[in-house]
Coordinates of N, CA and C in Angstrom, one line a residue:
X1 N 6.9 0.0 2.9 CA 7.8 -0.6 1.9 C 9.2 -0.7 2.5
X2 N 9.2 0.5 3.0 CA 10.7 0.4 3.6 C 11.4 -0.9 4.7
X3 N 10.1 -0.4 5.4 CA 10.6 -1.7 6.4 C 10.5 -3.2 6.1
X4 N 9.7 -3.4 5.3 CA 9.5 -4.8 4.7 C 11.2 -4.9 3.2
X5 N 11.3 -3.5 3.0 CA 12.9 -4.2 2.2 C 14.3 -4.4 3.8
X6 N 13.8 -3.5 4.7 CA 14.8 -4.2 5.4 C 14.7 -5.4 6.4
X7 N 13.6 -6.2 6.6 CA 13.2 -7.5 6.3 C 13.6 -8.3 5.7
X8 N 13.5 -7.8 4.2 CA 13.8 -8.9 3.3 C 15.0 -9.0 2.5
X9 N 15.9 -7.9 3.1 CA 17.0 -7.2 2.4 C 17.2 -7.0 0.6
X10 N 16.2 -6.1 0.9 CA 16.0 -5.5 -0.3 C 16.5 -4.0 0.1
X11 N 16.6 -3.0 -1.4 CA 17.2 -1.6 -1.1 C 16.2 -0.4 -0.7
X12 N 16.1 -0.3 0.4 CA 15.4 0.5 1.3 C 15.3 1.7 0.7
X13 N 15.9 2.4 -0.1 CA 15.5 3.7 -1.1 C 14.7 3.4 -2.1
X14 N 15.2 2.2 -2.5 CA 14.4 1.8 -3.7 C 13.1 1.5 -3.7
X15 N 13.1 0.6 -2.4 CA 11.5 0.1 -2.3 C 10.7 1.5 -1.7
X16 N 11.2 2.3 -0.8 CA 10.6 3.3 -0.7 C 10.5 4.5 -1.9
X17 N 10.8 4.4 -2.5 CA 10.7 5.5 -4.2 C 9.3 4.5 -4.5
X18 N 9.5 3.2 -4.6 CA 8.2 2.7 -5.1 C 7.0 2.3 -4.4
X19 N 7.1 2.7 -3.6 CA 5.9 3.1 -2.3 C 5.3 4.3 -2.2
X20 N 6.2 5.0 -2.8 CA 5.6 6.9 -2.6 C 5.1 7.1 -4.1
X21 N 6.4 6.3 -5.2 CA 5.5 6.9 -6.3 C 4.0 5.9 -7.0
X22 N 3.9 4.9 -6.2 CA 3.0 3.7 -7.2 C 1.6 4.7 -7.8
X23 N 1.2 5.1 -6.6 CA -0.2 5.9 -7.1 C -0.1 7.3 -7.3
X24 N 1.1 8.0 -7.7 CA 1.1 8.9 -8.0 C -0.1 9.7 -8.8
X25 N 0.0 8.6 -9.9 CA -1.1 9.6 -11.5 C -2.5 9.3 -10.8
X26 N -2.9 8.6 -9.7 CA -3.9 8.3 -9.6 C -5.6 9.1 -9.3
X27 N -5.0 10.4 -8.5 CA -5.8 11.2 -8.7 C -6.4 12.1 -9.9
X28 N -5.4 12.2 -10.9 CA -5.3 12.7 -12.4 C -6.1 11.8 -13.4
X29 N -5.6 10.2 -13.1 CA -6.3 9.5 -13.7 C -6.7 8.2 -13.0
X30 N -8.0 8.1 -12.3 CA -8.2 7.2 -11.3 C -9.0 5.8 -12.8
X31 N -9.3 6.1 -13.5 CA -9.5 5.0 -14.1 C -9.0 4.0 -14.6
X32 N -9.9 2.6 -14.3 CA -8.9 1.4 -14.3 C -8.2 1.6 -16.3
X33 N -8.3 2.4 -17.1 CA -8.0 2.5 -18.4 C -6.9 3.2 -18.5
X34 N -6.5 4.1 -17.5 CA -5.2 4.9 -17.1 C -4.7 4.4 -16.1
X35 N -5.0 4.2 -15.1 CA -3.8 4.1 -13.9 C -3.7 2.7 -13.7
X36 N -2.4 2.5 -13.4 CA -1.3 3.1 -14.0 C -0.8 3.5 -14.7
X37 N -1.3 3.0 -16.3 CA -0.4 3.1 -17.4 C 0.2 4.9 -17.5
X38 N -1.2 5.5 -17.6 CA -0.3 6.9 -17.5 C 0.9 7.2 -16.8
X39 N 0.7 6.9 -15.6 CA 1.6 6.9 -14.7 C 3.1 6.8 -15.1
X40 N 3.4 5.5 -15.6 CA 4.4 4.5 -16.8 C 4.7 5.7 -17.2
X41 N 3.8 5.8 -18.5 CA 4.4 6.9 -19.5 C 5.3 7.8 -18.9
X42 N 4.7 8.3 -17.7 CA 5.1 9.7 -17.2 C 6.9 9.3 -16.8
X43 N 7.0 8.3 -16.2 CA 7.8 8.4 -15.3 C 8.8 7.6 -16.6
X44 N 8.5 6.8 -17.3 CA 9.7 6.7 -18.0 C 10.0 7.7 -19.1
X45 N 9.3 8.8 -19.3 CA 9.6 10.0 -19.7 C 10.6 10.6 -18.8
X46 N 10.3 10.8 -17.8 CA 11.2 11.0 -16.6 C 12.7 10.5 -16.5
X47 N 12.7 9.3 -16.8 CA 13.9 8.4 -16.7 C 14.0 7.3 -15.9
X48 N 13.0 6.9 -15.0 CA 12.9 5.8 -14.0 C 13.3 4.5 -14.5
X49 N 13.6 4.0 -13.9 CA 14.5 3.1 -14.4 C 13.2 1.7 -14.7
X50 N 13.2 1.0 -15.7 CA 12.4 -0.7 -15.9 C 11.6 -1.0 -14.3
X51 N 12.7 -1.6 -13.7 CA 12.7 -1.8 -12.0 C 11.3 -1.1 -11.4
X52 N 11.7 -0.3 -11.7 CA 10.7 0.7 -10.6 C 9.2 0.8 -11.6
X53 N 9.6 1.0 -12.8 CA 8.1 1.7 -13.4 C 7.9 -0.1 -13.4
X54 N 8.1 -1.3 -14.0 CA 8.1 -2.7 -13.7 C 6.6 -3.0 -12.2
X55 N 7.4 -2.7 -11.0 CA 6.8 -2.7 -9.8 C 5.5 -2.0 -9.5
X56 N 5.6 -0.8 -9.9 CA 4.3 -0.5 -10.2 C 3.1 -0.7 -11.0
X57 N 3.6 -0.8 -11.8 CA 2.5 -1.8 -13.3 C 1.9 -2.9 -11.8
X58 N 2.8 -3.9 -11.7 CA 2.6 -4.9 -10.7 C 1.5 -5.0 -10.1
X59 N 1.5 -3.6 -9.4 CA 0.6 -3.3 -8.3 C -0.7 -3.7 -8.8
X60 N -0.8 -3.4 -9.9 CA -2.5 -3.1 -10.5 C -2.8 -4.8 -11.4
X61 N -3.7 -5.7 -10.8 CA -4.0 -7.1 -11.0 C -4.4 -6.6 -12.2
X62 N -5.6 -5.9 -13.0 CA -5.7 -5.7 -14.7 C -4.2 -4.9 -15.4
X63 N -3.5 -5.0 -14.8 CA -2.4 -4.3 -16.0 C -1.8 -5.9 -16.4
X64 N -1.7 -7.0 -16.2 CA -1.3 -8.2 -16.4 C 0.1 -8.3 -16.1
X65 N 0.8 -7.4 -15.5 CA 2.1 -7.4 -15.3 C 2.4 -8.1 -13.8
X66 N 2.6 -9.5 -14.2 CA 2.6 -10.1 -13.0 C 3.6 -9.9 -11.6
X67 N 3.5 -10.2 -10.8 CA 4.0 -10.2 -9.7 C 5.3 -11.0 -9.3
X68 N 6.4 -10.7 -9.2 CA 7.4 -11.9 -9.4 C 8.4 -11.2 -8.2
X69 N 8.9 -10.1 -7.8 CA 10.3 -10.1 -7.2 C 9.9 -9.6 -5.6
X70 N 10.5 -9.9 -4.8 CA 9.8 -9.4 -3.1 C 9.2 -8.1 -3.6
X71 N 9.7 -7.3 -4.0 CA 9.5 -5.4 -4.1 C 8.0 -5.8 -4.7
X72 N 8.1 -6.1 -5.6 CA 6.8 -6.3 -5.8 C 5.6 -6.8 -5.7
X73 N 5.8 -8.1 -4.6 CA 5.0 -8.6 -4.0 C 4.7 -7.8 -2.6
X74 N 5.8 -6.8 -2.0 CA 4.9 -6.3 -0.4 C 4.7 -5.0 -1.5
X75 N 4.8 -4.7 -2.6 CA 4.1 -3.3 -2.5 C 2.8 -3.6 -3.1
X76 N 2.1 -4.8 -3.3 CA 0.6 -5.2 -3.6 C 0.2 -5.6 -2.5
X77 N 1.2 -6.4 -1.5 CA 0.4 -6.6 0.2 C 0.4 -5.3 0.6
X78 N 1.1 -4.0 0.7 CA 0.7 -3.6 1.7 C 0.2 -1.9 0.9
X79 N -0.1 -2.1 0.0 CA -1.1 -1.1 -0.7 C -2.6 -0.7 -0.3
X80 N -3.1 -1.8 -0.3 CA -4.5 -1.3 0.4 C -4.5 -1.8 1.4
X81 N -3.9 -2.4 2.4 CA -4.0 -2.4 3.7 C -3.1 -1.0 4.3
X82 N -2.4 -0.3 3.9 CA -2.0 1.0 4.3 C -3.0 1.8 4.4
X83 N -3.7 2.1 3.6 CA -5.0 2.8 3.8 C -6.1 1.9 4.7
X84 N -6.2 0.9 4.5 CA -7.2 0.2 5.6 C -6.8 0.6 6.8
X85 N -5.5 0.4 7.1 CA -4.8 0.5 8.0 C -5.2 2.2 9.0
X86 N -4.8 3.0 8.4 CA -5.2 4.7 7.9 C -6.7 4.5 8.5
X87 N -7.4 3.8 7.7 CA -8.8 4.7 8.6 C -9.3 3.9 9.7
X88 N -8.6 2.6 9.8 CA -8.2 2.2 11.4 C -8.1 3.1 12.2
X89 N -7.3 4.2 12.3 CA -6.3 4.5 13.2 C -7.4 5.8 13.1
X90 N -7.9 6.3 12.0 CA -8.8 7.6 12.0 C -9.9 7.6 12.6
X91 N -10.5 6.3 13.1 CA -11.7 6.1 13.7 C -11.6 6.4 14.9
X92 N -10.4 5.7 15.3 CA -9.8 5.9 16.8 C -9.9 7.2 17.8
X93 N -10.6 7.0 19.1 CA -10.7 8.7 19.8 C -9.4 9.5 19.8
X94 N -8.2 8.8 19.6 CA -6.9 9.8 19.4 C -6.6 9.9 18.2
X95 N -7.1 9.2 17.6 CA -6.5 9.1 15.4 C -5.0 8.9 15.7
X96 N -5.1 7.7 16.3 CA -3.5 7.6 16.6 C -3.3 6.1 16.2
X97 N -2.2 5.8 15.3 CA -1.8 4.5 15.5 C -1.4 3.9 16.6
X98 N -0.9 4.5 17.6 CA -1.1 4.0 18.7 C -1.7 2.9 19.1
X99 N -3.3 3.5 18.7 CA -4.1 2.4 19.3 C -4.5 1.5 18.7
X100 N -4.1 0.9 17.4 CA -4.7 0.4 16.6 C -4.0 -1.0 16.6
X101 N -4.6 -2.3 16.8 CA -3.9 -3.4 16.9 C -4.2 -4.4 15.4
X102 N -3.5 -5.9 15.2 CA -3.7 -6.2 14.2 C -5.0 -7.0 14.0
X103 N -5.6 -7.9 15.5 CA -6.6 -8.2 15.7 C -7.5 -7.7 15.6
X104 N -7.8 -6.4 15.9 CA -9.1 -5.2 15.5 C -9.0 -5.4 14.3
X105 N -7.9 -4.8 13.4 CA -8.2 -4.3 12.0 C -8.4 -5.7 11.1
X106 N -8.3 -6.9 11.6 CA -8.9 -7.9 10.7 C -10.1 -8.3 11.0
X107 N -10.5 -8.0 12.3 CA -12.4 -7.8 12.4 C -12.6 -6.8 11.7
X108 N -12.4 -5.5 11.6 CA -12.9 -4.6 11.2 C -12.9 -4.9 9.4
X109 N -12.0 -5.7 8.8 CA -12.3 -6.3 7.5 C -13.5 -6.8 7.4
X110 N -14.2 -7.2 8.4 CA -15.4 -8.1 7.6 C -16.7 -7.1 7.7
X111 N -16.8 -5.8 8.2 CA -17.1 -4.7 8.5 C -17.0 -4.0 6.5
X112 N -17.9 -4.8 5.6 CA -18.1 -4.2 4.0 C -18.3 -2.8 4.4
X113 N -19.3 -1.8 4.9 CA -19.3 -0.7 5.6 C -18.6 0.1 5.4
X114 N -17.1 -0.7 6.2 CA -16.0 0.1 7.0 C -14.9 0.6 5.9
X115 N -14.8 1.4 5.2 CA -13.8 2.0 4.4 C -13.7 0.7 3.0
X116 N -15.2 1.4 2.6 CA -16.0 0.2 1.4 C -14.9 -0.1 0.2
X117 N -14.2 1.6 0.0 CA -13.4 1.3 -1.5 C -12.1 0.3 -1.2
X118 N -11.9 -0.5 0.0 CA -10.4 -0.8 0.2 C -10.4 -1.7 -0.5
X119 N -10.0 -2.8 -1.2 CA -10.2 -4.4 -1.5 C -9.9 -5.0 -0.7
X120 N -10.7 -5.9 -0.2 CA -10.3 -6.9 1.1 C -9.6 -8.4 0.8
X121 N -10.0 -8.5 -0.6 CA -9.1 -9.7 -1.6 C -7.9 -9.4 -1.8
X122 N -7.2 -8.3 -2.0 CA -6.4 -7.7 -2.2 C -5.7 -7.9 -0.7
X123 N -5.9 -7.4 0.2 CA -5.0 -7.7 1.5 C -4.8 -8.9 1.6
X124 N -5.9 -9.8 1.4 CA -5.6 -11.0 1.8 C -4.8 -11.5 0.9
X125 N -4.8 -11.4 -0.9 CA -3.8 -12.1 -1.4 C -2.3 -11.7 -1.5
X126 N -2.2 -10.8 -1.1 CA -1.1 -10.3 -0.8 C -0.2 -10.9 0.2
X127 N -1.0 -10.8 1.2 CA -0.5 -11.4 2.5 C 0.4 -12.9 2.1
X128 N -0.6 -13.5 1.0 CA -0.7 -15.0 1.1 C 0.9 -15.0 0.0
X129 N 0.7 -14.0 -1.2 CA 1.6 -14.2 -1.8 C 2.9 -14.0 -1.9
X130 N 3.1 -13.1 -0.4 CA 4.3 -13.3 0.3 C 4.5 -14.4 0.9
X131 N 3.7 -15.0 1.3 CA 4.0 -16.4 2.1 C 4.2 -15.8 3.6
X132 N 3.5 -15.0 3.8 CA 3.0 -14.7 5.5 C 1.4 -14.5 6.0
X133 N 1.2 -14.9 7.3 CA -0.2 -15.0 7.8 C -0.6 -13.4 7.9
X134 N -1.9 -13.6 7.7 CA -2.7 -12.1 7.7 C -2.1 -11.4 8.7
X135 N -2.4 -12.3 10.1 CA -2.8 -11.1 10.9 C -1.0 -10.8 11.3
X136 N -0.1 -11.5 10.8 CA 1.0 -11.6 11.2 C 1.3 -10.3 10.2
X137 N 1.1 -9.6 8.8 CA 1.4 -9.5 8.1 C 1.0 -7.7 8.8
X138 N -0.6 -8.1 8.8 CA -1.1 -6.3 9.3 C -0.5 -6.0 10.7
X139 N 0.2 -7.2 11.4 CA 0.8 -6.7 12.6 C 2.0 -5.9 12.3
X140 N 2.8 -6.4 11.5 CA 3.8 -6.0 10.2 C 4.1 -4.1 9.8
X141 N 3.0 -4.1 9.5 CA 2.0 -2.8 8.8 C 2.0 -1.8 9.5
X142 N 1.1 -2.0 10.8 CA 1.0 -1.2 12.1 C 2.5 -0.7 12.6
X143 N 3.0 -1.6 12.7 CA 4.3 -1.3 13.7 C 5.4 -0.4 12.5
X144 N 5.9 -1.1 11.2 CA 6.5 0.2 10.7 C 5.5 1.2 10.4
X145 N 4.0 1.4 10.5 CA 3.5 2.7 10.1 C 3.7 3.4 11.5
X146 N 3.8 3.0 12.7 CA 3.6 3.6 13.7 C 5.3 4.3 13.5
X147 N 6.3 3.6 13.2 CA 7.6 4.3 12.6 C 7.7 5.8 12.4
X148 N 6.1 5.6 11.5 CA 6.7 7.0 10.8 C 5.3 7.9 11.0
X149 N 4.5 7.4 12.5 CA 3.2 7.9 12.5 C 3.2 9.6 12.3
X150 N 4.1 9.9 12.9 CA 4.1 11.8 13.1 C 4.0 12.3 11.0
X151 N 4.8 11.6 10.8 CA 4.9 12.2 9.4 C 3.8 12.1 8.4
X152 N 3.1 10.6 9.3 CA 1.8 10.2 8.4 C 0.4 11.3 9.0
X153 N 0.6 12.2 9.8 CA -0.6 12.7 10.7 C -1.3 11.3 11.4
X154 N -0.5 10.5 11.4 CA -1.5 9.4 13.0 C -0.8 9.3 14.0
X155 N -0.5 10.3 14.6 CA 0.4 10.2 15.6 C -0.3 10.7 16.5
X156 N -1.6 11.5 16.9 CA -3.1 11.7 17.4 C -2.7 13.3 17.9
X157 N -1.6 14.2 17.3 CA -1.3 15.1 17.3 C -2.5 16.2 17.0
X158 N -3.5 15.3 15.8 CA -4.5 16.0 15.4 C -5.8 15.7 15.9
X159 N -5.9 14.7 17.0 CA -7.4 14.8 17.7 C -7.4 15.5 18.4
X160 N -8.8 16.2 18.3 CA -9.3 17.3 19.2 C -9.1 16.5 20.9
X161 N -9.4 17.5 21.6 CA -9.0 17.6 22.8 C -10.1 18.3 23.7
X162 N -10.6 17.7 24.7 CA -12.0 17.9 25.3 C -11.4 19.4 25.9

């Protein structure tokens, strides 16, 4: 998120606050009848500002909260391709983004199999509804995740070693 607001010059704290918090509630309440909305509650309890709790709703195609401002269009592109992305890089003999290119990980989409819960409609309309090409988009993805691979553990710090 970060790197796609300084792309699009959008506020790079901002969009990252709403990259870290989107799925917060989600392990608490993974069903499509709570999450987000709990979430919402929680955070405008909190104080979060419209903006942010707004962007998240976003994210989730049944909350009806449509999609309208950049922030909120790369943080539904690059939502489940971050994790697609992720077990890319987990499969890998180094579990390293390193190795992970944007050409593999869109073969590896047609791969139903391959990290079943991701949505693969979801990457794709994302992509589109930014108005950038797939593989241009996961090429995008890879390179600021590789940014910040050490912090994400894919930095292959954690493959075993013969």
């Amino acid at each position: 998120m970060r790197a796609y607001a300084r792309k699009l010059s959008g506020d790079e704290e901002l969009w990252g606050v709403v990259g870290l918090l989107h799925d917060f509630d989600y392990d608490r309440y993974p069903r499509l009848e709570d999450h987000p909305y709990r979430g919402n509650e929680i955070l405008k309890e909190r104080g979060y500002s419209d903006e942010i709790r707004r962007a998240i709703m976003s994210h989730a195609d049944y909350s009806g909260v449509t999609r309208e401002s950049p922030m909120e269009k790369a943080l539904f592109a690059c939502d489940e391709l971050a994790g697609f992305i992720t077990a890319c890089a987990l499969v890998k003999p180094g579990k390293s983004l390193a190795e992970v290119e944007a050409p593999s990980v869109k073969r590896k989409m047609k791969d139903k199999a391959f990290a079943r819960s991701v949505n693969r409609a979801d990457i794709v309309n994302g992509a589109a509804d930014m108005g950038v090409e797939l593989e241009q988009h996961i090429a995008f993805c890879i390179e600021a995740m590789k940014g910040i691979a050490g912090e994400l553990g894919l930095d292959g710090s954690g493959a075993k070693t013969a």
